[in-house]
Amino acid sequence: MQPIPILVLFSGGQDSTTCLFWAKKQFSTVEAVFFHYEQRHKIEYLSAINIIKQENMHLHELHVPAFKEIGGTAMIDEITIETGADNIPNTFVPGRNIVFLTLAASLAYKRNIHDIVIGVNDSDYSGYPDCRHDFISSIQESLSRGLDYEIRIHTPLQSMNKAGIWALSDELGVIDTVIKYSHTCYLGDHHTLNPWGYGCGTCPACLLRKNGFEAYRSLK
Ligand code: ZN
């Protein structure tokens, strides 16, 4: 294990939860940061807090109210989830990962941390341009230059689809934790425990999670 600390961008969802446990296997100290950006569902935060408590970790919390002020995204406003003519769902918050990675780098700088992990992937991604590899390598360079401090952004899920992410959580021995405690549903439904976890089972986020789980199970 490398004697190096790492900062995880942690939302309490499947992908960042898997990254958190990946980080715990690879790095000596793991810190996590949660962003409050006026997202519609408090359940994300409750899931994040719950996992952090179980792991005896400290959660940094940063507030980003500007996306609510800008408006027009289904992640924040009570509007129906739709996919636009550009094939990008209106759950896209333009610039979200740019802002989050910048704030994470600022926190990392102050904490003497050079390594950051984010759970983006470009295989099952919903068309979000700020989840792609070329964006990540470009912002890594910009942040390192702008801070004059090396920032290394790790994306262990980058080339994985959801089935691969389930396989990784199984490999890490935390698939049951991910099923029971992480939360992905766009509608915030947390009442029914499905084999793949809590969620409505019909929104785009649940479908990715559910289909990926079933694909992984059928491969086993
Ligand atoms: Zn759902």
PDB file of N, CA, C and O in Angstrom, residues 41-73:
ATOM      1  N   HIS A  41     -32.760  15.393  -3.634  1.00  0.00           N
ATOM      2  CA  HIS A  41     -33.018  14.341  -2.652  1.00  0.00           C
ATOM      3  C   HIS A  41     -31.998  14.308  -1.518  1.00  0.00           C
ATOM      4  O   HIS A  41     -30.811  14.154  -1.749  1.00  0.00           O
ATOM      5  N   LYS A  42     -32.502  14.454  -0.317  1.00  0.00           N
ATOM      6  CA  LYS A  42     -31.650  14.396   0.873  1.00  0.00           C
ATOM      7  C   LYS A  42     -31.097  12.986   1.069  1.00  0.00           C
ATOM      8  O   LYS A  42     -30.124  12.785   1.786  1.00  0.00           O
ATOM      9  N   ILE A  43     -31.749  12.000   0.424  1.00  0.00           N
ATOM     10  CA  ILE A  43     -31.355  10.613   0.612  1.00  0.00           C
ATOM     11  C   ILE A  43     -29.894  10.376   0.206  1.00  0.00           C
ATOM     12  O   ILE A  43     -29.204   9.556   0.793  1.00  0.00           O
ATOM     13  N   GLU A  44     -29.399  11.127  -0.775  1.00  0.00           N
ATOM     14  CA  GLU A  44     -27.995  10.995  -1.191  1.00  0.00           C
ATOM     15  C   GLU A  44     -27.081  11.290  -0.010  1.00  0.00           C
ATOM     16  O   GLU A  44     -26.134  10.569   0.265  1.00  0.00           O
ATOM     17  N   TYR A  45     -27.397  12.391   0.660  1.00  0.00           N
ATOM     18  CA  TYR A  45     -26.577  12.809   1.789  1.00  0.00           C
ATOM     19  C   TYR A  45     -26.670  11.784   2.928  1.00  0.00           C
ATOM     20  O   TYR A  45     -25.656  11.408   3.522  1.00  0.00           O
ATOM     21  N   LEU A  46     -27.899  11.306   3.195  1.00  0.00           N
ATOM     22  CA  LEU A  46     -28.079  10.329   4.273  1.00  0.00           C
ATOM     23  C   LEU A  46     -27.309   9.043   3.968  1.00  0.00           C
ATOM     24  O   LEU A  46     -26.713   8.438   4.863  1.00  0.00           O
ATOM     25  N   SER A  47     -27.305   8.637   2.705  1.00  0.00           N
ATOM     26  CA  SER A  47     -26.549   7.434   2.317  1.00  0.00           C
ATOM     27  C   SER A  47     -25.056   7.665   2.527  1.00  0.00           C
ATOM     28  O   SER A  47     -24.356   6.801   3.066  1.00  0.00           O
ATOM     29  N   ALA A  48     -24.596   8.836   2.117  1.00  0.00           N
ATOM     30  CA  ALA A  48     -23.169   9.151   2.252  1.00  0.00           C
ATOM     31  C   ALA A  48     -22.759   9.140   3.725  1.00  0.00           C
ATOM     32  O   ALA A  48     -21.771   8.495   4.110  1.00  0.00           O
ATOM     33  N   ILE A  49     -23.547   9.819   4.551  1.00  0.00           N
ATOM     34  CA  ILE A  49     -23.243   9.917   5.985  1.00  0.00           C
ATOM     35  C   ILE A  49     -23.207   8.533   6.632  1.00  0.00           C
ATOM     36  O   ILE A  49     -22.332   8.205   7.434  1.00  0.00           O
ATOM     37  N   ASN A  50     -24.184   7.707   6.252  1.00  0.00           N
ATOM     38  CA  ASN A  50     -24.302   6.370   6.802  1.00  0.00           C
ATOM     39  C   ASN A  50     -23.048   5.531   6.510  1.00  0.00           C
ATOM     40  O   ASN A  50     -22.478   4.892   7.406  1.00  0.00           O
ATOM     41  N   ILE A  51     -22.588   5.582   5.267  1.00  0.00           N
ATOM     42  CA  ILE A  51     -21.412   4.798   4.870  1.00  0.00           C
ATOM     43  C   ILE A  51     -20.157   5.337   5.577  1.00  0.00           C
ATOM     44  O   ILE A  51     -19.344   4.575   6.095  1.00  0.00           O
ATOM     45  N   ILE A  52     -20.046   6.655   5.646  1.00  0.00           N
ATOM     46  CA  ILE A  52     -18.891   7.283   6.291  1.00  0.00           C
ATOM     47  C   ILE A  52     -18.823   6.899   7.778  1.00  0.00           C
ATOM     48  O   ILE A  52     -17.756   6.586   8.310  1.00  0.00           O
ATOM     49  N   LYS A  53     -19.980   6.879   8.432  1.00  0.00           N
ATOM     50  CA  LYS A  53     -20.018   6.501   9.856  1.00  0.00           C
ATOM     51  C   LYS A  53     -19.580   5.057  10.043  1.00  0.00           C
ATOM     52  O   LYS A  53     -18.790   4.751  10.932  1.00  0.00           O
ATOM     53  N   GLN A  54     -20.112   4.184   9.180  1.00  0.00           N
ATOM     54  CA  GLN A  54     -19.749   2.766   9.299  1.00  0.00           C
ATOM     55  C   GLN A  54     -18.259   2.556   9.109  1.00  0.00           C
ATOM     56  O   GLN A  54     -17.682   1.632   9.671  1.00  0.00           O
ATOM     57  N   GLU A  55     -17.655   3.377   8.262  1.00  0.00           N
ATOM     58  CA  GLU A  55     -16.228   3.229   7.958  1.00  0.00           C
ATOM     59  C   GLU A  55     -15.356   4.061   8.897  1.00  0.00           C
ATOM     60  O   GLU A  55     -14.140   4.141   8.693  1.00  0.00           O
ATOM     61  N   ASN A  56     -16.008   4.741   9.851  1.00  0.00           N
ATOM     62  CA  ASN A  56     -15.256   5.551  10.811  1.00  0.00           C
ATOM     63  C   ASN A  56     -14.409   6.620  10.161  1.00  0.00           C
ATOM     64  O   ASN A  56     -13.252   6.835  10.539  1.00  0.00           O
ATOM     65  N   MET A  57     -14.963   7.241   9.142  1.00  0.00           N
ATOM     66  CA  MET A  57     -14.211   8.251   8.405  1.00  0.00           C
ATOM     67  C   MET A  57     -14.790   9.628   8.701  1.00  0.00           C
ATOM     68  O   MET A  57     -15.891   9.758   9.224  1.00  0.00           O
ATOM     69  N   HIS A  58     -14.028  10.651   8.293  1.00  0.00           N
ATOM     70  CA  HIS A  58     -14.523  12.021   8.411  1.00  0.00           C
ATOM     71  C   HIS A  58     -14.989  12.485   7.036  1.00  0.00           C
ATOM     72  O   HIS A  58     -14.337  12.226   6.035  1.00  0.00           O
ATOM     73  N   LEU A  59     -16.134  13.158   7.006  1.00  0.00           N
ATOM     74  CA  LEU A  59     -16.653  13.656   5.730  1.00  0.00           C
ATOM     75  C   LEU A  59     -16.518  15.177   5.687  1.00  0.00           C
ATOM     76  O   LEU A  59     -17.072  15.888   6.528  1.00  0.00           O
ATOM     77  N   HIS A  60     -15.776  15.667   4.692  1.00  0.00           N
ATOM     78  CA  HIS A  60     -15.753  17.111   4.446  1.00  0.00           C
ATOM     79  C   HIS A  60     -17.040  17.455   3.697  1.00  0.00           C
ATOM     80  O   HIS A  60     -17.451  16.712   2.804  1.00  0.00           O
ATOM     81  N   GLU A  61     -17.671  18.557   4.042  1.00  0.00           N
ATOM     82  CA  GLU A  61     -18.904  18.951   3.346  1.00  0.00           C
ATOM     83  C   GLU A  61     -18.742  20.359   2.804  1.00  0.00           C
ATOM     84  O   GLU A  61     -18.390  21.277   3.538  1.00  0.00           O
ATOM     85  N   LEU A  62     -18.984  20.516   1.506  1.00  0.00           N
ATOM     86  CA  LEU A  62     -18.866  21.832   0.871  1.00  0.00           C
ATOM     87  C   LEU A  62     -20.206  22.185   0.222  1.00  0.00           C
ATOM     88  O   LEU A  62     -20.878  21.314  -0.333  1.00  0.00           O
ATOM     89  N   HIS A  63     -20.568  23.462   0.280  1.00  0.00           N
ATOM     90  CA  HIS A  63     -21.867  23.906  -0.232  1.00  0.00           C
ATOM     91  C   HIS A  63     -21.707  24.698  -1.523  1.00  0.00           C
ATOM     92  O   HIS A  63     -20.889  25.615  -1.590  1.00  0.00           O
ATOM     93  N   VAL A  64     -22.479  24.315  -2.510  1.00  0.00           N
ATOM     94  CA  VAL A  64     -22.402  24.964  -3.822  1.00  0.00           C
ATOM     95  C   VAL A  64     -23.813  25.360  -4.265  1.00  0.00           C
ATOM     96  O   VAL A  64     -24.446  24.658  -5.055  1.00  0.00           O
ATOM     97  N   PRO A  65     -24.330  26.484  -3.741  1.00  0.00           N
ATOM     98  CA  PRO A  65     -25.721  26.845  -4.061  1.00  0.00           C
ATOM     99  C   PRO A  65     -25.917  27.436  -5.461  1.00  0.00           C
ATOM    100  O   PRO A  65     -27.051  27.567  -5.921  1.00  0.00           O
ATOM    101  N   ALA A  66     -24.831  27.748  -6.158  1.00  0.00           N
ATOM    102  CA  ALA A  66     -24.979  28.472  -7.439  1.00  0.00           C
ATOM    103  C   ALA A  66     -25.750  27.688  -8.502  1.00  0.00           C
ATOM    104  O   ALA A  66     -26.460  28.278  -9.314  1.00  0.00           O
ATOM    105  N   PHE A  67     -25.634  26.339  -8.490  1.00  0.00           N
ATOM    106  CA  PHE A  67     -26.343  25.572  -9.533  1.00  0.00           C
ATOM    107  C   PHE A  67     -27.856  25.711  -9.385  1.00  0.00           C
ATOM    108  O   PHE A  67     -28.583  25.701 -10.373  1.00  0.00           O
ATOM    109  N   LYS A  68     -28.327  25.867  -8.151  1.00  0.00           N
ATOM    110  CA  LYS A  68     -29.761  26.080  -7.922  1.00  0.00           C
ATOM    111  C   LYS A  68     -30.166  27.446  -8.473  1.00  0.00           C
ATOM    112  O   LYS A  68     -31.229  27.614  -9.072  1.00  0.00           O
ATOM    113  N   GLU A  69     -29.295  28.421  -8.266  1.00  0.00           N
ATOM    114  CA  GLU A  69     -29.585  29.769  -8.754  1.00  0.00           C
ATOM    115  C   GLU A  69     -29.607  29.794 -10.285  1.00  0.00           C
ATOM    116  O   GLU A  69     -30.410  30.490 -10.898  1.00  0.00           O
ATOM    117  N   ILE A  70     -28.753  28.990 -10.895  1.00  0.00           N
ATOM    118  CA  ILE A  70     -28.732  28.919 -12.367  1.00  0.00           C
ATOM    119  C   ILE A  70     -29.992  28.192 -12.859  1.00  0.00           C
ATOM    120  O   ILE A  70     -30.642  28.629 -13.801  1.00  0.00           O
ATOM    121  N   GLY A  71     -30.357  27.079 -12.183  1.00  0.00           N
ATOM    122  CA  GLY A  71     -31.616  26.386 -12.442  1.00  0.00           C
ATOM    123  C   GLY A  71     -31.664  25.572 -13.731  1.00  0.00           C
ATOM    124  O   GLY A  71     -30.680  25.456 -14.463  1.00  0.00           O
ATOM    125  N   GLY A  72     -32.841  24.956 -13.965  1.00  0.00           N
ATOM    126  CA  GLY A  72     -33.102  24.261 -15.228  1.00  0.00           C
ATOM    127  C   GLY A  72     -32.564  22.860 -15.348  1.00  0.00           C
ATOM    128  O   GLY A  72     -32.465  22.323 -16.449  1.00  0.00           O
ATOM    129  N   THR A  73     -32.205  22.221 -14.218  1.00  0.00           N
ATOM    130  CA  THR A  73     -31.767  20.822 -14.305  1.00  0.00           C
ATOM    131  C   THR A  73     -32.642  19.943 -13.412  1.00  0.00           C
ATOM    132  O   THR A  73     -33.025  20.351 -12.315  1.00  0.00           O
TER     133      THR A  73
END
